[in-house]
Short mmCIF file of C-alpha atoms in Angstrom, two decimals:
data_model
loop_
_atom_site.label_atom_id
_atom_site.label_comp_id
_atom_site.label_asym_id
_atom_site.label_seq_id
_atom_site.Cartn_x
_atom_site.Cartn_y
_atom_site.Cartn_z
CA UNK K 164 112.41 34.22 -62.40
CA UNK K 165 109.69 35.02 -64.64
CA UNK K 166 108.83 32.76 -67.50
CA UNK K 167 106.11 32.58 -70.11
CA UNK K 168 105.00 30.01 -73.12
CA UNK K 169 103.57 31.90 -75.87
CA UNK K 170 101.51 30.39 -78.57
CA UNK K 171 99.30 31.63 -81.71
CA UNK K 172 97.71 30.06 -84.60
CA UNK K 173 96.22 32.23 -87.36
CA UNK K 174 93.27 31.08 -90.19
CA UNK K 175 92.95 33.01 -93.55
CA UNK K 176 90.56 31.78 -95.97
CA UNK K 177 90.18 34.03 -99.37
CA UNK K 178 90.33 36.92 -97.24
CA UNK K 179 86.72 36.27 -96.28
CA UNK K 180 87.33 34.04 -93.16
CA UNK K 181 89.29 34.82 -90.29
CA UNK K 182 90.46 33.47 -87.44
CA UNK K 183 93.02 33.57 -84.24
CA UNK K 184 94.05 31.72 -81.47
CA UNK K 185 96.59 32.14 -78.72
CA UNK K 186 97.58 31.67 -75.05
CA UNK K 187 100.13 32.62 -72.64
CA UNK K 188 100.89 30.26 -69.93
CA UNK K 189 102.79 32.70 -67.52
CA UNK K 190 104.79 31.87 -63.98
CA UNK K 191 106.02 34.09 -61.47
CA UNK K 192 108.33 34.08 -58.53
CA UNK K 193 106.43 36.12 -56.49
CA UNK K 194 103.81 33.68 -55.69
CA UNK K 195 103.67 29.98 -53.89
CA UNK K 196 104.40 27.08 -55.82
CA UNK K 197 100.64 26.12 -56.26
CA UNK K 198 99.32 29.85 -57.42
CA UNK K 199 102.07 30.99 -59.14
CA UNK K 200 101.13 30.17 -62.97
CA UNK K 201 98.35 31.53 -64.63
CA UNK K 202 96.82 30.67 -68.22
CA UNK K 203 95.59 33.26 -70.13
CA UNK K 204 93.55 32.47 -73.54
CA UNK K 205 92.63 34.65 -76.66
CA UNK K 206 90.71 34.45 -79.39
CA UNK K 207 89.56 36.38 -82.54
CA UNK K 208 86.69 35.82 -85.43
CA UNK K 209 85.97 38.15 -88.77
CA UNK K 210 83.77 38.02 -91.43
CA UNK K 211 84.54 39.82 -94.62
CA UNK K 212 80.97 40.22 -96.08
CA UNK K 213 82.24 42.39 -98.70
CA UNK K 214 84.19 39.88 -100.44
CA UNK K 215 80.64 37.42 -100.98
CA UNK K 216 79.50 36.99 -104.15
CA UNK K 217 75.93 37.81 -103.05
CA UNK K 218 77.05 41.15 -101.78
CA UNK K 219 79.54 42.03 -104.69
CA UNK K 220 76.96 41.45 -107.24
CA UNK K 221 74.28 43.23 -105.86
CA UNK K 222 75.90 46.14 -103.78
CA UNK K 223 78.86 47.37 -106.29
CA UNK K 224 79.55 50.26 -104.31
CA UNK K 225 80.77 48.50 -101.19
CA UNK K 226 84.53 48.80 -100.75
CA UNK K 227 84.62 46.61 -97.52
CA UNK K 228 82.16 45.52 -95.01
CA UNK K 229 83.80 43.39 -92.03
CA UNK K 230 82.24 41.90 -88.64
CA UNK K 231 84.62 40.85 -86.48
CA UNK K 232 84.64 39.81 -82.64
CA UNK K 233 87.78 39.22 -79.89
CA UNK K 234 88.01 38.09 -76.28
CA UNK K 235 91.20 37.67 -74.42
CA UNK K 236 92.24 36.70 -71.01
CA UNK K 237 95.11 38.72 -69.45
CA UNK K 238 96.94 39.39 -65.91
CA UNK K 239 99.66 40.87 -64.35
CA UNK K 240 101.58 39.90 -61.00
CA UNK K 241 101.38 42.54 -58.05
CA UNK K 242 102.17 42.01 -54.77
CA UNK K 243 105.31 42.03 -52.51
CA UNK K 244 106.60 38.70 -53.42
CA UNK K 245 107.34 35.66 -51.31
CA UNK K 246 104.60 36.09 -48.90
CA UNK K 247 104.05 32.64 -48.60
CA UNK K 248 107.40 31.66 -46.73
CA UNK K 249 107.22 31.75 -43.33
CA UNK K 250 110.13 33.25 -41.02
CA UNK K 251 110.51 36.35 -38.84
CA UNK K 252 111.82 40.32 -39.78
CA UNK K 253 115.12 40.74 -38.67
CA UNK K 254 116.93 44.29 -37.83
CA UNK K 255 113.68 45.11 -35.87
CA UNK K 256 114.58 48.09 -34.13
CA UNK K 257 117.69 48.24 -31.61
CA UNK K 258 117.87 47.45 -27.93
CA UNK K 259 120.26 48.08 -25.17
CA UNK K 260 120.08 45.65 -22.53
CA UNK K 261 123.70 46.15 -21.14
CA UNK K 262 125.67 49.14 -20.96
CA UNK K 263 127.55 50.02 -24.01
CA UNK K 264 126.00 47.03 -26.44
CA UNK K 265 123.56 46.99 -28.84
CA UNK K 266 121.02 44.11 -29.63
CA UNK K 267 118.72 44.20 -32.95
CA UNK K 268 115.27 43.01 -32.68
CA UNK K 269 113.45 40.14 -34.35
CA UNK K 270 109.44 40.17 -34.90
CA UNK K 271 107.09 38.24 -36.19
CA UNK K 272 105.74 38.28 -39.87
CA UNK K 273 102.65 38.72 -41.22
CA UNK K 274 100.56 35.55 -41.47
CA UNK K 275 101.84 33.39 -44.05
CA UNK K 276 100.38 34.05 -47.54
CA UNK K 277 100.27 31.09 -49.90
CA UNK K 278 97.19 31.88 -52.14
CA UNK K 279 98.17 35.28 -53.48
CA UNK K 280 98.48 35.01 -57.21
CA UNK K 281 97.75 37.07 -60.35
CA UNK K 282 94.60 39.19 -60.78
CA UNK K 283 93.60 38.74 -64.42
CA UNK K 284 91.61 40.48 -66.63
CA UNK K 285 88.65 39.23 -69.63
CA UNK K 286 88.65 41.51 -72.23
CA UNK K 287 85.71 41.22 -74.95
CA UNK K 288 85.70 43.19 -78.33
CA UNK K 289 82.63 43.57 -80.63
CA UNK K 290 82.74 45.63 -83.84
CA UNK K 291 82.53 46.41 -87.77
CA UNK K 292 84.35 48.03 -90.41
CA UNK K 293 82.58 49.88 -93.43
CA UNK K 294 83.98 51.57 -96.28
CA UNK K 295 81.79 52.52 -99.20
CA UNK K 296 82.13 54.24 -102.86
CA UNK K 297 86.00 53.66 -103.08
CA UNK K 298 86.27 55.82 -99.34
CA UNK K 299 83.91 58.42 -100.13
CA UNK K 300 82.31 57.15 -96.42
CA UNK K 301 84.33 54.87 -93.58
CA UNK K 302 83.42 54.01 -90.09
CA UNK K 303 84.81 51.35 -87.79
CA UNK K 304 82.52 51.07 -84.47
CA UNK K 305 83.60 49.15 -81.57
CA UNK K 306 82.06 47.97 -78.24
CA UNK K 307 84.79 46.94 -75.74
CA UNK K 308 84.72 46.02 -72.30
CA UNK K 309 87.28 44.89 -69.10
CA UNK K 310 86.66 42.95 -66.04
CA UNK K 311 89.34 42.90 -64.09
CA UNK K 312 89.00 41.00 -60.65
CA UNK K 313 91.49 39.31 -58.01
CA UNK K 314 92.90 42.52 -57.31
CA UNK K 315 94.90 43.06 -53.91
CA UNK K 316 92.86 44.35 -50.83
CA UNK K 317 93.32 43.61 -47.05
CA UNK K 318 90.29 41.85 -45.67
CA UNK K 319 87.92 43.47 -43.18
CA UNK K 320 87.03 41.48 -40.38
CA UNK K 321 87.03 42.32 -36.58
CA UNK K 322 90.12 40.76 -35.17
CA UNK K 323 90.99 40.54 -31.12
CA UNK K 324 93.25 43.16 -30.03
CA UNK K 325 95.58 40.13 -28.94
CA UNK K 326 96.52 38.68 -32.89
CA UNK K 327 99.61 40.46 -32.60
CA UNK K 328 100.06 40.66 -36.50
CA UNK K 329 98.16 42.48 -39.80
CA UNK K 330 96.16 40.03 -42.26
CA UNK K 331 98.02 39.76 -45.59
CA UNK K 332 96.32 41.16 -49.38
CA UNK K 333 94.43 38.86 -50.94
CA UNK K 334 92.71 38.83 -54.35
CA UNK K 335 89.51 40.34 -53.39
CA UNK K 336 88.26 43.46 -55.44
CA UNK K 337 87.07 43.81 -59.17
CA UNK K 338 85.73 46.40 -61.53
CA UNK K 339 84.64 46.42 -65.06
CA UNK K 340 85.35 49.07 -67.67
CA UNK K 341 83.11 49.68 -71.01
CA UNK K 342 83.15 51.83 -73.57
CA UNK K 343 82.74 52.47 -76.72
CA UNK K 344 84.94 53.55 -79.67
CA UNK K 345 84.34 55.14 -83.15
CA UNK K 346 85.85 56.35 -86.24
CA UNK K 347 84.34 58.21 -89.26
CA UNK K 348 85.96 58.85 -92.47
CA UNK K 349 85.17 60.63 -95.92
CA UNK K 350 87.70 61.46 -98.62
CA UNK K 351 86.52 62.89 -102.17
CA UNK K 352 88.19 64.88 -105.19
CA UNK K 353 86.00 67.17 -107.04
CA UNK K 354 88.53 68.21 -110.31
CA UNK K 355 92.13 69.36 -109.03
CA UNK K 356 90.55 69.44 -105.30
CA UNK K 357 91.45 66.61 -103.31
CA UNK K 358 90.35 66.35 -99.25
CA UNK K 359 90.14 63.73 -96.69
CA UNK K 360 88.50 64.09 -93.10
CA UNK K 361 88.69 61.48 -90.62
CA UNK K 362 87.01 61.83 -86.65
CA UNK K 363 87.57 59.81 -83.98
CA UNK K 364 85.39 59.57 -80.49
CA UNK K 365 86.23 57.20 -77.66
CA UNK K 366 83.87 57.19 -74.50
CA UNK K 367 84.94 54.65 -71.40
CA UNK K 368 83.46 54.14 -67.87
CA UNK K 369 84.68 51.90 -65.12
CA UNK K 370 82.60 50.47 -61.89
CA UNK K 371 83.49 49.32 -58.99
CA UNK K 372 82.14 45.87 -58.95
CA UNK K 373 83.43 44.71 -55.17
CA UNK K 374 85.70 47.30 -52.66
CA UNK K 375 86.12 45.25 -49.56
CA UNK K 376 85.18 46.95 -46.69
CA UNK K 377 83.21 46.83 -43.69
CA UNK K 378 79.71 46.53 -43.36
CA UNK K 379 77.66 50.34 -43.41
CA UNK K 380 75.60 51.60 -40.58
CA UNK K 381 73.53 53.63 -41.77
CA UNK K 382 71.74 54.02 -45.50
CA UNK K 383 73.55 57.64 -45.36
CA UNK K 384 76.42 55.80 -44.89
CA UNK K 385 76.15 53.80 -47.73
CA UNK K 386 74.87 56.12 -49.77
CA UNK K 387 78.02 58.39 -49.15
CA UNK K 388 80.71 56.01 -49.05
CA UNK K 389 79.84 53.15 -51.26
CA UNK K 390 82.29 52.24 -53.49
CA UNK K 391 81.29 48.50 -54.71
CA UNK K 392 78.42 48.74 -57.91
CA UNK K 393 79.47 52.18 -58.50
CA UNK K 394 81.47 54.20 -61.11
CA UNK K 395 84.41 55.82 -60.23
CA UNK K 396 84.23 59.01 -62.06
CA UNK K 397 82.65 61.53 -60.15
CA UNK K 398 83.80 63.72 -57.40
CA UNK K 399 82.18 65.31 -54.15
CA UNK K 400 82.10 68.74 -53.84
CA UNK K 401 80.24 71.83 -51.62
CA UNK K 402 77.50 73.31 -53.59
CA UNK K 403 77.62 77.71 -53.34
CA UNK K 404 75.52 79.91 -53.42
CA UNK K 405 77.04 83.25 -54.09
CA UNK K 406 78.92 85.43 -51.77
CA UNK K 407 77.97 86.78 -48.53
CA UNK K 408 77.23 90.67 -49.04
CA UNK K 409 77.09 91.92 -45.48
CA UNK K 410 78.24 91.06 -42.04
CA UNK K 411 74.82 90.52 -40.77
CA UNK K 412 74.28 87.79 -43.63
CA UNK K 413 77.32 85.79 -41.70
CA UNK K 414 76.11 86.11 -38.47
CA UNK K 415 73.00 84.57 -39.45
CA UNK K 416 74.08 82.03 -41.74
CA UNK K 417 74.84 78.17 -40.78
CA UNK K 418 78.44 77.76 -39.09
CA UNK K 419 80.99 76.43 -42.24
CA UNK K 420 84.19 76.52 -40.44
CA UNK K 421 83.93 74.18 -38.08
CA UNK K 422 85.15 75.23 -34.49
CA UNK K 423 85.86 78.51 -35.69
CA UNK K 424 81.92 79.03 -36.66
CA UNK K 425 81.84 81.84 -38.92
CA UNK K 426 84.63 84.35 -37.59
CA UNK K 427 86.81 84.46 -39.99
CA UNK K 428 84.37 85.14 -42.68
CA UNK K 429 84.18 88.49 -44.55
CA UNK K 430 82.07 90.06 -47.21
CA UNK K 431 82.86 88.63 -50.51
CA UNK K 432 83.38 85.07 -49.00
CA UNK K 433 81.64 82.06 -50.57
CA UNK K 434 78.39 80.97 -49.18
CA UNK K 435 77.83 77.20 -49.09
CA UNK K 436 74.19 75.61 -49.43
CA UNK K 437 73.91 73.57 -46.18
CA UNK K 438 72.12 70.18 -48.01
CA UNK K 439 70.96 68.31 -45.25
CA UNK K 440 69.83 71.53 -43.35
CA UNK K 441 71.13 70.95 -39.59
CA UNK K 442 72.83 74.22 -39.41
CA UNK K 443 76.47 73.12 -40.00
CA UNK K 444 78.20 72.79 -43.33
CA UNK K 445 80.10 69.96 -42.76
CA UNK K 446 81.23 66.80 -44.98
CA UNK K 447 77.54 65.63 -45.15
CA UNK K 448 76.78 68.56 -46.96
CA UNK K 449 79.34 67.50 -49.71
CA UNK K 450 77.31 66.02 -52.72
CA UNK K 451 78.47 64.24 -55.99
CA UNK K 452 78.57 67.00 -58.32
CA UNK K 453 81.61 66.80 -60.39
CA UNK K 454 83.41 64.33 -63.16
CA UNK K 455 86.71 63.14 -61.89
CA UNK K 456 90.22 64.16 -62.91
CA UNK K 457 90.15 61.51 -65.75
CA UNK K 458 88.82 62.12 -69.31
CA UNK K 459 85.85 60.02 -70.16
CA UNK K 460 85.61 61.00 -73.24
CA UNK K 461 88.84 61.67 -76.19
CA UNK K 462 88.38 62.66 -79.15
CA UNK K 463 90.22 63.79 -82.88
CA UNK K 464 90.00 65.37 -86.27
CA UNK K 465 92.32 64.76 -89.11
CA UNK K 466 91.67 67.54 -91.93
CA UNK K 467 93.71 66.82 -95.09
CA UNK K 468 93.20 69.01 -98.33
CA UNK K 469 95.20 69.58 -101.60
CA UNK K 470 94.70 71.38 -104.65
CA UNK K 471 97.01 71.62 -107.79
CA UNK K 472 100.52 72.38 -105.61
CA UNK K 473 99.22 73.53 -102.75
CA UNK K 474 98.04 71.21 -99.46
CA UNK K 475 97.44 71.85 -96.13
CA UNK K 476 96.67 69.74 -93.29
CA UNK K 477 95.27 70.00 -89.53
CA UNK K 478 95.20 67.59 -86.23
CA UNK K 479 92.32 68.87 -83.64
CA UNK K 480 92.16 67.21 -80.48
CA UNK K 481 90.11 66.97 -77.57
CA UNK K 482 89.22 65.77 -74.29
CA UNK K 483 86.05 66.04 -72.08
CA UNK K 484 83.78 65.27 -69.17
CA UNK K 485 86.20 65.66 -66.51
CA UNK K 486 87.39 68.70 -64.21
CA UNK K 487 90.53 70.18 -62.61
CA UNK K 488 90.80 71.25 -58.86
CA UNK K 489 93.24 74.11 -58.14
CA UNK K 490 95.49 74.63 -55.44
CA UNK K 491 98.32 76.94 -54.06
CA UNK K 492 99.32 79.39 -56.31
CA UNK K 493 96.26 79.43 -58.84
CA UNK K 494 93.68 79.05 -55.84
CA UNK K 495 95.30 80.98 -52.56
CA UNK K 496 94.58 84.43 -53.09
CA UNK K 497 98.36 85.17 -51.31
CA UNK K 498 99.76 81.22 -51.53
CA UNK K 499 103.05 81.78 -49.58
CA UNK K 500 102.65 85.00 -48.47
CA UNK K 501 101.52 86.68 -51.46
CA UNK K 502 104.91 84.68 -54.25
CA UNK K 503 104.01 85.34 -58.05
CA UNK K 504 100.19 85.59 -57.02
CA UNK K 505 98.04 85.81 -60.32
CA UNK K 506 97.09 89.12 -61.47
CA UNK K 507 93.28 87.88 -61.92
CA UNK K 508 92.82 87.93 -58.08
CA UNK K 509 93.11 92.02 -58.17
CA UNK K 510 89.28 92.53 -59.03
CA UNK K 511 88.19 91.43 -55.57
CA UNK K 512 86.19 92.40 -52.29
CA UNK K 513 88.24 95.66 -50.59
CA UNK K 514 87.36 97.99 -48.20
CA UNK K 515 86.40 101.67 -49.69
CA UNK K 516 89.45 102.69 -47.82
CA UNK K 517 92.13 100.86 -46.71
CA UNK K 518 93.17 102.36 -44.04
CA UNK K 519 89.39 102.88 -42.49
CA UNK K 520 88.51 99.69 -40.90
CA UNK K 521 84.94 101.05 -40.42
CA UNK K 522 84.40 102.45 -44.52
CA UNK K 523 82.07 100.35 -46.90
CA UNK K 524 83.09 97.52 -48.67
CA UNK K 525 83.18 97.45 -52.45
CA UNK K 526 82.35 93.86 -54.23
CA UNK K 527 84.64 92.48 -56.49
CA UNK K 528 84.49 88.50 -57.93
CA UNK K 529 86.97 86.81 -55.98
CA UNK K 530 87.28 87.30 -51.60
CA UNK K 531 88.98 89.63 -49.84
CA UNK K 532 92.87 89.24 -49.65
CA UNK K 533 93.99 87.78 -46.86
CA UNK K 534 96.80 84.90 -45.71
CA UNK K 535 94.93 81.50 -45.77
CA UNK K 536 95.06 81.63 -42.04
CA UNK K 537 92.96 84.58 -41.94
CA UNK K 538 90.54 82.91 -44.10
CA UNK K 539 87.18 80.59 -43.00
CA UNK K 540 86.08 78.04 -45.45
CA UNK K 541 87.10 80.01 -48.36
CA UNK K 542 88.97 77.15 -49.90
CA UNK K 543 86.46 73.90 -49.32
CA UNK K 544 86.07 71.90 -52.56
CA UNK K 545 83.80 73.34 -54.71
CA UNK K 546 82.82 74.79 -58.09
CA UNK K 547 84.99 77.84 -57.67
CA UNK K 548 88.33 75.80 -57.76
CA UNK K 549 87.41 73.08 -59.35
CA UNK K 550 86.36 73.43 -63.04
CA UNK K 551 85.16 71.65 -65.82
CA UNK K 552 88.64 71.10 -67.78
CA UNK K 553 87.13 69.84 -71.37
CA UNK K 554 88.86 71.26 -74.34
CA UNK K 555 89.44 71.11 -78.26
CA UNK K 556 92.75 72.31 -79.48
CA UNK K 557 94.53 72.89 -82.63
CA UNK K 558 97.11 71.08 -82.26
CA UNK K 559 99.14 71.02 -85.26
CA UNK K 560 98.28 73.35 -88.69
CA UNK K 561 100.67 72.81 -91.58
CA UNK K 562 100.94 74.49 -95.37
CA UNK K 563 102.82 73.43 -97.82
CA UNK K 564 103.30 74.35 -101.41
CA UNK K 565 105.27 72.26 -104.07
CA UNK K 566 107.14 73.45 -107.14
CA UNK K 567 105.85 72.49 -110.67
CA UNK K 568 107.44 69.14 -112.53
CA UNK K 569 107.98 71.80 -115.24
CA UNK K 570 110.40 74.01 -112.82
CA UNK K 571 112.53 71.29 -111.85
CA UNK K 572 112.73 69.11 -114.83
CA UNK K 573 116.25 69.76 -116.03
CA UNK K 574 117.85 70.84 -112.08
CA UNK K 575 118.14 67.48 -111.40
CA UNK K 576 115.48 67.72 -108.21
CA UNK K 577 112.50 65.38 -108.32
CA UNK K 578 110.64 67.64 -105.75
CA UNK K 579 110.69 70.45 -103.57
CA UNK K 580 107.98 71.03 -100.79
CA UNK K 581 108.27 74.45 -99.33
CA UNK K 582 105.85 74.49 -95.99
CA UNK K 583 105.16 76.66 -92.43
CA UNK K 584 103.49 74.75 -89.65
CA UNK K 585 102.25 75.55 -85.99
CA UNK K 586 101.67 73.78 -82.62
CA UNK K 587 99.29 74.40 -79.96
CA UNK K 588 97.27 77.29 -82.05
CA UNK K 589 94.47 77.77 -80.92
CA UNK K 590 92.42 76.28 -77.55
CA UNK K 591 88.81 76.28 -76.72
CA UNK K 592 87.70 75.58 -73.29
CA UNK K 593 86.77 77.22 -69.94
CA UNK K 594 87.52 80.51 -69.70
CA UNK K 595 89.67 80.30 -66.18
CA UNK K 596 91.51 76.68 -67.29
CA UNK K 597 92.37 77.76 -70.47
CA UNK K 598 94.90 80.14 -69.13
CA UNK K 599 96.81 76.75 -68.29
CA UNK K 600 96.92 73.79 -70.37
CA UNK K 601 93.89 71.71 -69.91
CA UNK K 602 95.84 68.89 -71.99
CA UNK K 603 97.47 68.03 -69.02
CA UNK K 604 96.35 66.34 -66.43
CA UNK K 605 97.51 66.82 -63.11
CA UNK K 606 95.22 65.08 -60.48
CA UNK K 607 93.84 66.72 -57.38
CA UNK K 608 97.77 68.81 -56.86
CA UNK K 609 97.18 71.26 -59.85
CA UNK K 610 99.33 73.71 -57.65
CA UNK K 611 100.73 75.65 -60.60
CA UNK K 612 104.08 74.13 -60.67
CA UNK K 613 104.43 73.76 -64.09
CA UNK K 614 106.02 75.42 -67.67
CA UNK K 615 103.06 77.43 -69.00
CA UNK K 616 101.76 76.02 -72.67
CA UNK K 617 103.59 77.37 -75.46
CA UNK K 618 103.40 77.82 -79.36
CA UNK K 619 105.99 76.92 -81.92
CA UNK K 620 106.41 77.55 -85.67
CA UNK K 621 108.25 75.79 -88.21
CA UNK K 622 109.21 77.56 -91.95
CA UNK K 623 111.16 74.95 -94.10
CA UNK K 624 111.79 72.86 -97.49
CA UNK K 625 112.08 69.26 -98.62
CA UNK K 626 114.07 68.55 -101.50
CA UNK K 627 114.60 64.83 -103.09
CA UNK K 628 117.12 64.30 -105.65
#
């Protein structure tokens, strides 16, 4: 069973004071009797400056001027419930002790888990609204931030190789988004032109306050594989450094294949900056240089316009600081033997001729084609597959024109709208994402399994009688 008691109480006073007050008191089966109900406060404050008599009198031209303030507790329960009775796991594997019959197992459980319970979250809103000269200028501005902690980790500690069981999840880690959220507005009419634009921004971070883990040995190590008192929105990557343009240039250059040095390596291969200088290009050569495969930043336009019978409206939207990694079919050169491989990999390294092993090689921008088990270290993480994935698109254009009151006056029809509209027009972003749809994103397995964008047009009428 889950259950929750719910309460609220709102304040209104003139419009000018407001205020809001809640709480949920939530219970859940998953937990032990003692940690299985959480409370979870709220509260809200505004201020309508706008409607004071010291403002009206002496600033006429301001529509609305609010401050107003919010911080809330919420939670949610996670967690394989009923860790906290004790017993053992049945069905354990099967067992023949005697010929011909069958005996099922029984093992222990885990350790018995009784102070697992919800991992909550305080939420805390600061902000304003401002509208001015009837809506000739808007803006609402708000600074929001999450801290979210109690959530589920397994703790690290050194345990003797005779416990005989795993340690349960507790409530151990935490992290803490901010951000920060805006929207600008202006609307005018100058004669029989009318227009209204409206842009929105919103830019969010989170941290890692606390990963459990174990303790680092070495300041390298930490510095590479920290996770607690960091954000999580950056990726490691191999930095390049062109392409190899001779044979000679590989044999000299640091091993980046591992056990295989540098022998599968051709011409035309990427060359990859060894950081740390020891000869290899390993994993502690990889270095933070990308954003993650999460938006930071979103972004809109609203562009509204009319004038006498005509209107036309537009919706741009946008995403940014954060990449996309290919794989498979956009970033293997012959991905499964060479299946629907894209046509942009045909300007590449090749010998002079083909058939002349020994004949000069002629550069092209992407390595020589090969199967990816012919290849070295063509395919590490890096710059060449994964790209910066930011974008602005028109995403929906629309023009309408209606017919004159003087037209329709004696057919009985109040209005006709006659209009053509568009979706996914136009798209502005990196040159080698853009053939794809940067709108979506698909996480580290971009592998080209997907239906490519497409466009769509609308011609039609409204009529109300």
């Amino acid at each position: 069973a889950f259950i929750s008691y719910v309460g609220r109480f709102n304040y209104d006073y003139k419009g000018r004071y407001l205020l809001e007050l809640g709480f949920r008191n939530d219970g859940s089966y998953r937990y032990a009797p003692g940690s299985r109900w959480a409370f979870f406060p709220m509260g809200s404050i505004g201020w309508r400056l706008s409607e004071e008599k010291f403002l009206k009198e002496k600033l006429g031209f301001l529509d609305n001027l609010k401050i107003r303030a919010s911080y809330g507790e919420s939670g949610q329960d996670a967690g394989d419930p009923f860790q906290y009775v004790s017993g053992y796991n049945l069905n354990v594997g099967i067992y023949e002790f005697n010929d011909g019959t069958t005996t099922s197992g029984i093992s222990a459980p885990s350790i018995t888990n009784t102070n697992l319970t919800w991992y909550k979250a305080k939420l805390l809103d600061i902000g304003f609204d401002l509208s001015i000269f009837k809506g000739l200028f808007s803006l609402e501005f708000d600074l929001y931030q999450r801290k979210r902690s109690g959530l589920l980790a397994t703790r690290v500690v050194a345990l003797p190789n005779t416990f005989g069981s795993q340690l349960p999840q507790e409530n151990l880690n935490s992290d803490l988004t901010r951000g920060i959220d805006i929207t600008l507005g202006h609307t005018n009419k100058i004669r029989n032109f009318s227009y209204s634009v409206k842009a929105n921004m919103n830019l969010a971070r989170t941290r890692m306050e606390h990963v459990e883990r174990g303790p680092f040995i070495s300041s390298m190590d930490r510095w590479r594989n920290q996770s607690s008192g960091r954000w999580n929105d950056f990726t490691w990557g191999y930095q390049t450094n062109g392409q190899f343009q001779t044979t000679e240039e590989i044999k000299y250059a640091p091993v980046q294949d591992g056990e295989l040095g540098n022998s599968k390596e051709l011409p035309g291969d990427y060359r990859y900056v060894d950081a740390n200088g020891d000869g290899i290009i390993d994993d502690n050569d990889r270095m933070p240089l990308f954003w993650s495969g999460t938006p930071l930043i979103h972004y809109g336009f609203n562009l509204e316009a009319s004038w006498k019978n005509f209107d036309i409206y537009a919706l741009l939207q946008g995403a940014g600081m954060y990449t996309v990694q290919f794989s498979e079919v956009y970033a293997e050169v012959l991905w499964s033997k060479g299946a629907n491989t894209p046509a942009y990999f045909y300007d590449r390294w090749r010998k002079e001729d083909p058939y002349n092993p020994n004949s000069k090689w002629v550069a092209g921008k992407w390595p020589a084609t090969r199967l990816i088990q012919d290849t070295g270290a063509m395919y590490k993480e890096s710059n060449i597959w994964r790209r910066d994935a930011s974008y602005l698109r028109l995403k929906t254009l629309e023009l309408g024109y209606t017919l004159p009151d003087s037209i329709l006056r004696k057919s009985g029809i109040s209005n006709i709208r006659f209009y053509i509209n568009g979706y996914n027009l136009l798209t502005f972003c990196d040159s080698f994402v853009k053939a794809f749809d940067p709108e979506k994103v698909e996480g580290s397995y971009s592998a080209g399994m997907n239906y490519p964008l497409t466009k769509s047009f609308n011609i039609g009428f409204t009529a109300n009688f």
